[in-house]
Amino acid sequence: MNRRHWLALAGIPLSAWLLRRAPTSSTDSPITAVLAERDLDPEFDRARERRTFAFPRDHGPHPTYRHEWWYFTGNLGSEAGAAFGFQLTFFRFAVAAQARTVESAWSSPQILLGHFALTDLKAQRFMQFERISREALGIAGASLKPPAVWINDWRSALTAPVRHGWQLRAAEDGCALRLDVASNASPVLQGDDGLSQKGSDLGNASYYYSVPYLTAVGDVQIGAVKHKVQGRAWLDREWGTSALAPDQVGWDWFGLQFDDGSSLMFYCLRLRTGARDPHSAGTWVGADGRVHKLDAASTKIAITREWTSPITGIAYPARWRIGIASLDVKIEVIPRLADQEWRGRFRYWEGAVTVTGSRGSSPLAGFGYVELAGYA
Amino acid sequence: MLGVAVVTAVQLTQRSAREALSYTERVLVGAVTHRLVAQDGLINEQVFADLSLAFPALRPLPVLGFDAEVPGAPPHALRVVGLDLINGSLPARGAPNQSNSLLPLLRDPATGLVNSKTRRALLSNHGTTVELQVKGGKTKLNLLAAPERTLALDLPDDLIVVDIATAQALANQPGKLSAIDLALPATDRDKLAAAIQARLPAGLVLRDSAADRVQQQALTRAFETNLTALSLLVLVVGMFLIYNTESFLIVQRKALFGGLRALGVTRRELLIAVLVEAGLLGVIASIIGVACGVALAHALLQLVTGTINDLYYRVAVTAVSLPPATMGAIALGGVVATLLAALSPALEATRVPVTDALHARDSSLYAPAARTWRVSVAAALLALLLMRLSSDNLWIDYAALLALMLAVSIQIPGVQSLVVAGLLTRLRSRRWWPERIALGNLLRQRRRVGPATTALCVAAVVSVGMQVMISSFRSAVEVWLTQLLRADIYIAYTDHTPREMGESALAELRSKLLALTEVRAVSSVTRLTKPGVNGPVALIVYDLPEPARAGVQFIAGRASDVWARWETSDVAIVTEPFAYHNKLAIGATVNLETPRGPQRFTIAGIYRDYANERGAVALSRPTYARHWPPAGYSGLGVYARKETGIAKLRAQVETLTTANASLEIHANAELRRNALAVFDRTFVITKTLGFLTLGVSMVGVVSALLAQQLEQARQYGTLRALGINGYELACIVFAQTLVIGVVATLLALPLGVGLGVYLIRVINLHSFGWTMPATVAWRQLGAIALSLLGAALVAGIYPTLRALHTSPARALRNE
């Protein structure tokens, strides 16, 4: 008979407000959001110098750096003619370099954020799901042996270390992805042997490698219908403790795979002035596996169309013409679906694209993924 | 203007209170549909992990909540709630780099988030750290105020939000949770709940928050019921006041109107002019009224939120909010009311014969009595019809009430005239001449005086009615509590959910208590929610030893019959609201889900209970044990042997419970006092509004009497010229105001008691389902009566002074 019990009103869930979908006006991608914090714990390691990459070890987590991601994207198709784009991303962020000195299984500073998206091109639908969890009680985490990262039953785990093969699993609300992706080629070290400088300050960099040409086999389920699919996937791996420079607002990232076996990665850092940051960079990997470094000067990118989201009102570039004079490459990049905008806690555009064009006299065609972050 | 102010204030308060409640609901219950708790003790967090992995889409939310105090400070309970600030995330808004200011919650070992008011209150002026007393231990906590506009909601007062890891450390409960909240999707909700329940280890229960939500709606309704009643009655009083003021304004200028008519202004033109003026006045007054109302509402809202905080959770809604449309509607209502009220006096003004008007002779006519009777009879019939129609619909109840009030109030001027006429015939003697003049004035000016009396009377009826309802309710609760609380000492978990501390703190304590020689008996209670046929049912499991049984007050069913079958057969006793809402009688059955399927329990008795307006079903512990796995305890009652001193027993109980800081011990009297204190605070708002109504109408009465008396200035001048002295003049004036006061009081007392009975028998029954005997607190009614008479006397002071200070010559010049 305590006072709050008087009308038997005890026991109302107090935590419920956390479950509410909070109205956010964030225009950032998860990465720009975490990179926006400049006052970083000095105890974090930083990407200051070149390092020796070793696999499969480096497929696993690097928890002494503030952030890290496993970024799988790809274009899939079924024999029956269904076509899909998919994104399965695991972000790891640490809120501090050290765990709190409290006796609790929840004291880990490591947070895992998962983004899972399916673009159903036949139905012209883009489905997006997000999960977030701290590394606690085994519910979410990233492990080294074997290299794996998971949030509940969303999971990417290295299955065949030698061939760089992963098992990808994600399911939510009637959508499911079960995919085995593998590549025989070695990972491509981006930037300066894997040290990717993002600004002029020392340490304002990350370690960055890609596996740009993964063959993918598995199935995609939407509702009751299961599609047997195959296609190509891309893995981007990056970790570091950098922040966006004050004059940088975001980036456009391209990961394009051509039918002849070659691939192109280019990220274009955008400055507040609208200009392109000179630290923008990329790589061309030929069908023979030869790697060509690209920089801001050698790669011309023209935006030929814009798309404005009817929901958020944000205008994104929606078609590009890319020219690389040194390789005699001229291509046009076209979104496979205009609306592949993330509208959850973070707002960005990440979607499947088609590429057509030429290299020298031979035609080039393929698919890929584009990420547009930091638009408002 | 006052009328509009009060209506605005009530509307504002009501709306803001409603918003406060829906805000609370939204914020605190939100999407959560179920809460998982341990029946006795905390939940092992491994359950959380297992649930998360078994139901990946579930996204459960871990909770560890406990009370804390600031040592040395006056007792002020703080609630610390540990949540997973990552899974589900803080509901931040704005750019993430703004919410980065909240990162210390996740980085520091002991940082909590509070609203800035609580932060100021807790930190006084030094530093950022507060020392807290948590579960018997002291700990330091760094307080962070949520930066403005970072969170998508305002944190309630006295609530400290911490990360779940911090909470486990502060409470020294690593690996433990007090609850797990779930938001189950609407589709397949019951199936999923059953699947979850099936996976739970023994001792854990999944509670449907819908049950809690229904209770909140009932409370919301109760609040609105109270406030709506008052708001409508205030409106009635307001109309009378406006009528009064308007007629005063017109009567005062009768000579002017007569002059205008003599100069050739037509009746129509005059009518339009008067109405336009009334309209303009109405507009100005309404605007001022709305503004005053907003100010008044601020004060009232404090009272309302205080009640919510007591009954509900700690919530701070201090902003008064009313959309401009509603404000406009109220203002428009004021203007329309002014016009309506002005219509009759305005017509009167235009009908004044030019000659009469120029001579400023009073030409008020007796109102045709037959018309008011017809209206009265029609309204009374309507009220009866509505009462017959009404079963559970509060609006019909109110409509009936209003019709009844109309029927009665319209007769008040007539009754007053009868009284006055009666007095006139009685006071034939010469020495009563001043009084006879006074009564004659009243009779002649009954159309002026009538509405004033009516307003005063209606307001007094409302006050008396509220008073009767509240005091009846309070004494019923007091009687109920006194009889119910039989044990000498009560022990319960601090937060009253059957959980907290160890695996079975109360079970252990119970066996220890039974072993004490000083203890005669130990009763126990377990509060649960079980699925029933029509949704969740509040189930109470009792161990009622002999001395405890006398505390159960049966409204239906014989106690001896009930107790004979109580433990051995499948009988249940239900609370009065439960029986009322479900239309159940003795012999009917209650269907409850048990692990072995649905089970019927025969209702052997219906007992009085004011604790839960939704009602509850009670079973004996042996009966419960025949159908369900054993449940833990929510509370214990300890009965001392006659020769044992309570203080000594209490000391013993305290020794036994020292290890358990989550247990609270209350002596019988203490508990009753606490419950009644909450009761009193619940009705502060109602009482305040009742008195406000009375206050407003008193102002109205004073002004009406003033107007009426000022009209008499001429007559008083004549009398003065004829040589009456000041005392005699005062007699004339005060006799008039006193008659009004006495008539209003005499009518208001019985009518108010009637209203109180109606509120108890009809409105309370329909909204809560509980009955109570009507009791009249004569002292409070006496106070109301005295204040009415006082107001009547006060109204006489100024006219007397004025009449005395006006020279007879000047007064007569008007003749």
mmCIF file of C-alpha atoms in Angstrom, chain A residues 50-315:
data_model
loop_
_atom_site.group_PDB
_atom_site.id
_atom_site.type_symbol
_atom_site.label_atom_id
_atom_site.label_comp_id
_atom_site.label_asym_id
_atom_site.label_seq_id
_atom_site.Cartn_x
_atom_site.Cartn_y
_atom_site.Cartn_z
ATOM 1 C CA ARG A 50 51.750 1.756 -43.324
ATOM 2 C CA ARG A 51 51.217 -1.658 -41.834
ATOM 3 C CA THR A 52 51.556 -5.219 -42.946
ATOM 4 C CA PHE A 53 48.206 -6.780 -43.713
ATOM 5 C CA ALA A 54 47.769 -10.426 -42.928
ATOM 6 C CA PHE A 55 44.771 -12.561 -43.785
ATOM 7 C CA PRO A 56 42.630 -14.027 -42.427
ATOM 8 C CA ARG A 57 43.629 -12.068 -39.281
ATOM 9 C CA ASP A 58 42.727 -8.666 -40.719
ATOM 10 C CA HIS A 59 39.283 -9.891 -41.746
ATOM 11 C CA GLY A 60 38.627 -9.887 -37.993
ATOM 12 C CA PRO A 61 38.071 -6.864 -35.738
ATOM 13 C CA HIS A 62 40.584 -4.183 -34.689
ATOM 14 C CA PRO A 63 39.001 -3.002 -31.433
ATOM 15 C CA THR A 64 41.788 -0.587 -30.472
ATOM 16 C CA TYR A 65 40.674 1.674 -33.342
ATOM 17 C CA ARG A 66 37.573 3.715 -32.903
ATOM 18 C CA HIS A 67 35.601 2.507 -35.885
ATOM 19 C CA GLU A 68 35.566 -0.246 -38.405
ATOM 20 C CA TRP A 69 33.238 -1.691 -40.998
ATOM 21 C CA TRP A 70 32.496 -4.779 -43.025
ATOM 22 C CA TYR A 71 30.641 -3.530 -46.076
ATOM 23 C CA PHE A 72 29.108 -6.116 -48.370
ATOM 24 C CA THR A 73 27.160 -4.938 -51.426
ATOM 25 C CA GLY A 74 26.243 -6.650 -54.642
ATOM 26 C CA ASN A 75 23.943 -7.297 -57.556
ATOM 27 C CA LEU A 76 22.152 -10.639 -57.814
ATOM 28 C CA GLY A 77 19.841 -12.315 -60.306
ATOM 29 C CA SER A 78 17.781 -15.464 -60.566
ATOM 30 C CA GLU A 79 17.253 -17.723 -63.558
ATOM 31 C CA ALA A 80 13.611 -16.760 -63.556
ATOM 32 C CA GLY A 81 14.609 -13.152 -64.199
ATOM 33 C CA ALA A 82 14.353 -11.659 -60.726
ATOM 34 C CA ALA A 83 17.062 -9.092 -59.963
ATOM 35 C CA PHE A 84 18.200 -7.739 -56.636
ATOM 36 C CA GLY A 85 20.669 -5.377 -55.114
ATOM 37 C CA PHE A 86 21.776 -6.101 -51.572
ATOM 38 C CA GLN A 87 23.685 -4.357 -48.825
ATOM 39 C CA LEU A 88 24.750 -6.000 -45.597
ATOM 40 C CA THR A 89 26.950 -3.770 -43.515
ATOM 41 C CA PHE A 90 28.317 -4.185 -40.028
ATOM 42 C CA PHE A 91 29.725 -1.086 -38.384
ATOM 43 C CA ARG A 92 31.731 -1.347 -35.197
ATOM 44 C CA PHE A 93 32.099 1.840 -33.138
ATOM 45 C CA ALA A 94 33.808 2.180 -29.800
ATOM 46 C CA VAL A 95 32.596 4.948 -27.493
ATOM 47 C CA ALA A 96 35.857 4.708 -25.533
ATOM 48 C CA ALA A 97 39.181 2.984 -25.915
ATOM 49 C CA GLN A 98 38.748 1.150 -22.626
ATOM 50 C CA ALA A 99 35.771 -0.580 -21.048
ATOM 51 C CA ARG A 100 34.259 1.151 -18.036
ATOM 52 C CA THR A 101 35.541 -0.069 -14.722
ATOM 53 C CA VAL A 102 32.170 -1.329 -13.591
ATOM 54 C CA GLU A 103 31.174 -4.843 -12.820
ATOM 55 C CA SER A 104 28.694 -5.513 -15.574
ATOM 56 C CA ALA A 105 28.521 -7.560 -18.723
ATOM 57 C CA TRP A 106 27.198 -4.446 -20.431
ATOM 58 C CA SER A 107 30.270 -2.325 -19.798
ATOM 59 C CA SER A 108 31.868 -2.930 -23.213
ATOM 60 C CA PRO A 109 32.459 0.250 -25.216
ATOM 61 C CA GLN A 110 31.990 -1.620 -28.498
ATOM 62 C CA ILE A 111 28.773 -0.978 -30.395
ATOM 63 C CA LEU A 112 27.662 -2.836 -33.489
ATOM 64 C CA LEU A 113 25.319 -1.301 -36.017
ATOM 65 C CA GLY A 114 23.927 -3.367 -38.858
ATOM 66 C CA HIS A 115 22.334 -2.130 -42.069
ATOM 67 C CA PHE A 116 20.607 -4.657 -44.281
ATOM 68 C CA ALA A 117 18.904 -3.595 -47.497
ATOM 69 C CA LEU A 118 17.363 -5.415 -50.422
ATOM 70 C CA THR A 119 16.459 -3.717 -53.683
ATOM 71 C CA ASP A 120 13.839 -5.771 -55.506
ATOM 72 C CA LEU A 121 14.274 -4.470 -59.033
ATOM 73 C CA LYS A 122 11.324 -6.302 -60.514
ATOM 74 C CA ALA A 123 8.965 -4.940 -57.903
ATOM 75 C CA GLN A 124 10.870 -1.609 -57.816
ATOM 76 C CA ARG A 125 11.052 -1.798 -54.021
ATOM 77 C CA PHE A 126 13.794 -0.873 -51.607
ATOM 78 C CA MET A 127 13.634 -2.542 -48.191
ATOM 79 C CA GLN A 128 15.878 -1.396 -45.353
ATOM 80 C CA PHE A 129 16.478 -2.717 -41.860
ATOM 81 C CA GLU A 130 18.693 -1.556 -39.059
ATOM 82 C CA ARG A 131 19.950 -3.169 -35.896
ATOM 83 C CA ILE A 132 22.106 -1.791 -33.152
ATOM 84 C CA SER A 133 23.533 -3.529 -30.145
ATOM 85 C CA ARG A 134 26.489 -3.352 -27.851
ATOM 86 C CA GLU A 135 28.944 -6.190 -27.557
ATOM 87 C CA ALA A 136 27.330 -7.871 -24.575
ATOM 88 C CA LEU A 137 26.129 -11.311 -23.549
ATOM 89 C CA GLY A 138 27.108 -12.734 -26.928
ATOM 90 C CA ILE A 139 24.115 -11.076 -28.578
ATOM 91 C CA ALA A 140 26.341 -8.996 -30.826
ATOM 92 C CA GLY A 141 30.058 -8.834 -31.396
ATOM 93 C CA ALA A 142 33.032 -9.257 -33.642
ATOM 94 C CA SER A 143 35.463 -12.125 -33.251
ATOM 95 C CA LEU A 144 38.879 -12.973 -34.577
ATOM 96 C CA LYS A 145 38.766 -16.747 -34.422
ATOM 97 C CA PRO A 146 37.062 -17.365 -36.714
ATOM 98 C CA PRO A 147 36.748 -13.844 -38.164
ATOM 99 C CA ALA A 148 33.081 -13.043 -37.801
ATOM 100 C CA VAL A 149 30.802 -10.167 -36.964
ATOM 101 C CA TRP A 150 27.167 -10.476 -35.914
ATOM 102 C CA ILE A 151 24.171 -8.826 -34.419
ATOM 103 C CA ASN A 152 21.928 -11.588 -33.294
ATOM 104 C CA ASP A 153 21.157 -13.683 -36.382
ATOM 105 C CA TRP A 154 22.596 -11.172 -38.810
ATOM 106 C CA ARG A 155 26.026 -12.509 -39.410
ATOM 107 C CA SER A 156 29.011 -12.484 -41.699
ATOM 108 C CA ALA A 157 31.572 -15.160 -41.005
ATOM 109 C CA LEU A 158 34.664 -16.217 -42.823
ATOM 110 C CA THR A 159 34.143 -19.752 -44.038
ATOM 111 C CA ALA A 160 36.996 -20.368 -46.381
ATOM 112 C CA PRO A 161 39.986 -18.314 -45.274
ATOM 113 C CA VAL A 162 42.165 -19.193 -48.201
ATOM 114 C CA ARG A 163 39.716 -18.243 -50.893
ATOM 115 C CA HIS A 164 38.373 -15.239 -48.972
ATOM 116 C CA GLY A 165 34.922 -16.707 -48.641
ATOM 117 C CA TRP A 166 32.169 -15.469 -46.370
ATOM 118 C CA GLN A 167 28.811 -16.693 -45.315
ATOM 119 C CA LEU A 168 26.291 -13.836 -45.118
ATOM 120 C CA ARG A 169 23.029 -14.216 -43.217
ATOM 121 C CA ALA A 170 20.385 -11.604 -42.540
ATOM 122 C CA ALA A 171 16.642 -11.796 -42.108
ATOM 123 C CA GLU A 172 14.026 -9.371 -40.924
ATOM 124 C CA ASP A 173 10.335 -8.801 -41.406
ATOM 125 C CA GLY A 174 9.847 -11.339 -44.179
ATOM 126 C CA CYS A 175 13.039 -10.464 -46.071
ATOM 127 C CA ALA A 176 16.001 -12.804 -45.895
ATOM 128 C CA LEU A 177 19.418 -13.085 -47.462
ATOM 129 C CA ARG A 178 21.496 -16.259 -47.361
ATOM 130 C CA LEU A 179 24.581 -15.856 -49.446
ATOM 131 C CA ASP A 180 27.982 -17.445 -49.858
ATOM 132 C CA VAL A 181 30.493 -15.061 -51.376
ATOM 133 C CA ALA A 182 34.054 -15.949 -52.344
ATOM 134 C CA SER A 183 37.000 -14.679 -54.302
ATOM 135 C CA ASN A 184 40.199 -16.309 -55.433
ATOM 136 C CA ALA A 185 42.000 -13.013 -55.817
ATOM 137 C CA SER A 186 43.887 -11.337 -52.975
ATOM 138 C CA PRO A 187 42.310 -8.321 -51.315
ATOM 139 C CA VAL A 188 43.170 -4.992 -52.963
ATOM 140 C CA LEU A 189 44.956 -2.609 -50.577
ATOM 141 C CA GLN A 190 43.574 0.884 -51.112
ATOM 142 C CA GLY A 191 45.512 4.110 -50.767
ATOM 143 C CA ASP A 192 49.175 3.790 -49.921
ATOM 144 C CA ASP A 193 49.486 0.013 -49.389
ATOM 145 C CA GLY A 194 46.281 0.042 -47.402
ATOM 146 C CA LEU A 195 46.846 3.369 -45.613
ATOM 147 C CA SER A 196 44.089 5.588 -46.939
ATOM 148 C CA GLN A 197 44.692 9.243 -46.138
ATOM 149 C CA LYS A 198 41.407 11.124 -45.584
ATOM 150 C CA GLY A 199 42.819 14.549 -44.713
ATOM 151 C CA SER A 200 46.094 16.348 -44.496
ATOM 152 C CA ASP A 201 46.650 15.717 -40.744
ATOM 153 C CA LEU A 202 48.797 12.794 -39.745
ATOM 154 C CA GLY A 203 46.575 10.011 -38.459
ATOM 155 C CA ASN A 204 43.549 11.368 -40.245
ATOM 156 C CA ALA A 205 43.531 8.188 -42.225
ATOM 157 C CA SER A 206 42.246 4.656 -42.127
ATOM 158 C CA TYR A 207 43.373 1.202 -43.097
ATOM 159 C CA TYR A 208 41.365 0.218 -46.111
ATOM 160 C CA TYR A 209 41.191 -2.866 -48.282
ATOM 161 C CA SER A 210 38.611 -4.217 -50.666
ATOM 162 C CA VAL A 211 37.695 -7.570 -52.161
ATOM 163 C CA PRO A 212 36.148 -6.108 -55.291
ATOM 164 C CA TYR A 213 35.106 -9.187 -57.173
ATOM 165 C CA LEU A 214 33.308 -11.795 -55.095
ATOM 166 C CA THR A 215 31.116 -14.388 -56.733
ATOM 167 C CA ALA A 216 27.878 -14.804 -54.855
ATOM 168 C CA VAL A 217 25.534 -17.786 -54.659
ATOM 169 C CA GLY A 218 22.571 -18.261 -52.387
ATOM 170 C CA ASP A 219 19.003 -17.220 -52.000
ATOM 171 C CA VAL A 220 16.925 -14.144 -51.386
ATOM 172 C CA GLN A 221 13.543 -14.499 -49.768
ATOM 173 C CA ILE A 222 10.843 -11.882 -49.914
ATOM 174 C CA GLY A 223 7.653 -12.876 -48.188
ATOM 175 C CA ALA A 224 6.832 -16.463 -49.072
ATOM 176 C CA VAL A 225 8.874 -16.465 -52.280
ATOM 177 C CA LYS A 226 12.419 -17.747 -52.236
ATOM 178 C CA HIS A 227 14.663 -16.893 -55.184
ATOM 179 C CA LYS A 228 17.783 -18.888 -55.970
ATOM 180 C CA VAL A 229 20.259 -16.219 -56.944
ATOM 181 C CA GLN A 230 23.810 -15.675 -58.089
ATOM 182 C CA GLY A 231 25.804 -12.629 -58.917
ATOM 183 C CA ARG A 232 28.702 -10.452 -57.859
ATOM 184 C CA ALA A 233 29.452 -8.925 -54.498
ATOM 185 C CA TRP A 234 31.956 -6.423 -53.151
ATOM 186 C CA LEU A 235 33.558 -6.224 -49.721
ATOM 187 C CA ASP A 236 35.001 -2.989 -48.366
ATOM 188 C CA ARG A 237 36.891 -3.138 -45.084
ATOM 189 C CA GLU A 238 38.083 -0.075 -43.271
ATOM 190 C CA TRP A 239 39.164 0.817 -39.746
ATOM 191 C CA GLY A 240 40.678 3.853 -38.093
ATOM 192 C CA THR A 241 40.309 6.663 -35.597
ATOM 193 C CA SER A 242 40.011 9.613 -37.952
ATOM 194 C CA ALA A 243 37.512 12.413 -38.043
ATOM 195 C CA LEU A 244 36.150 14.233 -41.029
ATOM 196 C CA ALA A 245 38.101 17.445 -41.530
ATOM 197 C CA PRO A 246 36.030 20.513 -40.643
ATOM 198 C CA ASP A 247 35.724 21.489 -44.291
ATOM 199 C CA GLN A 248 34.569 18.043 -45.435
ATOM 200 C CA VAL A 249 30.823 17.412 -45.583
ATOM 201 C CA GLY A 250 30.532 13.935 -47.036
ATOM 202 C CA TRP A 251 31.425 11.712 -49.918
ATOM 203 C CA ASP A 252 30.282 9.873 -52.993
ATOM 204 C CA TRP A 253 31.632 6.325 -53.196
ATOM 205 C CA PHE A 254 31.577 4.122 -56.267
ATOM 206 C CA GLY A 255 32.234 0.371 -56.348
ATOM 207 C CA LEU A 256 31.738 -0.859 -59.921
ATOM 208 C CA GLN A 257 32.269 -4.339 -61.334
ATOM 209 C CA PHE A 258 32.538 -4.917 -65.079
ATOM 210 C CA ASP A 259 31.599 -8.004 -67.008
ATOM 211 C CA ASP A 260 35.186 -8.396 -68.263
ATOM 212 C CA GLY A 261 36.434 -8.934 -64.688
ATOM 213 C CA SER A 262 37.808 -5.451 -64.076
ATOM 214 C CA SER A 263 36.564 -3.165 -61.280
ATOM 215 C CA LEU A 264 36.679 0.467 -60.232
ATOM 216 C CA MET A 265 36.556 1.978 -56.741
ATOM 217 C CA PHE A 266 36.565 5.713 -56.294
ATOM 218 C CA TYR A 267 35.596 7.867 -53.355
ATOM 219 C CA CYS A 268 35.043 11.510 -53.830
ATOM 220 C CA LEU A 269 35.334 13.562 -50.627
ATOM 221 C CA ARG A 270 33.202 16.694 -50.889
ATOM 222 C CA LEU A 271 34.172 19.996 -49.357
ATOM 223 C CA ARG A 272 31.808 22.495 -47.757
ATOM 224 C CA THR A 273 32.506 24.783 -50.730
ATOM 225 C CA GLY A 274 31.070 22.156 -53.083
ATOM 226 C CA ALA A 275 34.484 21.383 -54.517
ATOM 227 C CA ARG A 276 36.150 17.994 -54.519
ATOM 228 C CA ASP A 277 38.758 17.368 -51.800
ATOM 229 C CA PRO A 278 42.200 16.559 -53.267
ATOM 230 C CA HIS A 279 42.339 13.532 -50.955
ATOM 231 C CA SER A 280 39.680 11.845 -53.077
ATOM 232 C CA ALA A 281 41.125 8.646 -54.496
ATOM 233 C CA GLY A 282 40.443 5.240 -55.998
ATOM 234 C CA THR A 283 41.765 2.192 -57.817
ATOM 235 C CA TRP A 284 41.178 0.458 -61.089
ATOM 236 C CA VAL A 285 41.769 -3.293 -60.962
ATOM 237 C CA GLY A 286 42.150 -4.804 -64.399
ATOM 238 C CA ALA A 287 40.811 -8.194 -65.390
ATOM 239 C CA ASP A 288 44.406 -9.384 -65.084
ATOM 240 C CA GLY A 289 44.560 -8.225 -61.476
ATOM 241 C CA ARG A 290 46.808 -5.243 -62.127
ATOM 242 C CA VAL A 291 46.045 -2.306 -59.830
ATOM 243 C CA HIS A 292 46.084 1.307 -61.063
ATOM 244 C CA LYS A 293 45.966 4.077 -58.444
ATOM 245 C CA LEU A 294 43.602 6.914 -59.241
ATOM 246 C CA ASP A 295 43.570 10.381 -57.760
ATOM 247 C CA ALA A 296 41.318 13.405 -57.839
ATOM 248 C CA ALA A 297 43.106 14.890 -60.808
ATOM 249 C CA SER A 298 43.077 11.790 -63.004
ATOM 250 C CA THR A 299 39.393 10.989 -62.514
ATOM 251 C CA LYS A 300 36.719 13.264 -63.886
ATOM 252 C CA ILE A 301 33.211 12.882 -62.539
ATOM 253 C CA ALA A 302 30.259 14.817 -63.923
ATOM 254 C CA ILE A 303 26.790 14.666 -62.403
ATOM 255 C CA THR A 304 24.252 14.516 -65.193
ATOM 256 C CA ARG A 305 21.032 14.142 -63.227
ATOM 257 C CA GLU A 306 19.644 14.803 -59.757
ATOM 258 C CA TRP A 307 16.917 13.044 -57.803
ATOM 259 C CA THR A 308 15.008 14.593 -54.944
ATOM 260 C CA SER A 309 13.633 12.258 -52.320
ATOM 261 C CA PRO A 310 9.870 12.736 -52.119
ATOM 262 C CA ILE A 311 9.993 11.812 -48.423
ATOM 263 C CA THR A 312 12.951 13.732 -47.041
ATOM 264 C CA GLY A 313 13.232 16.367 -49.728
ATOM 265 C CA ILE A 314 16.970 15.777 -49.978
ATOM 266 C CA ALA A 315 18.436 16.121 -53.454
#
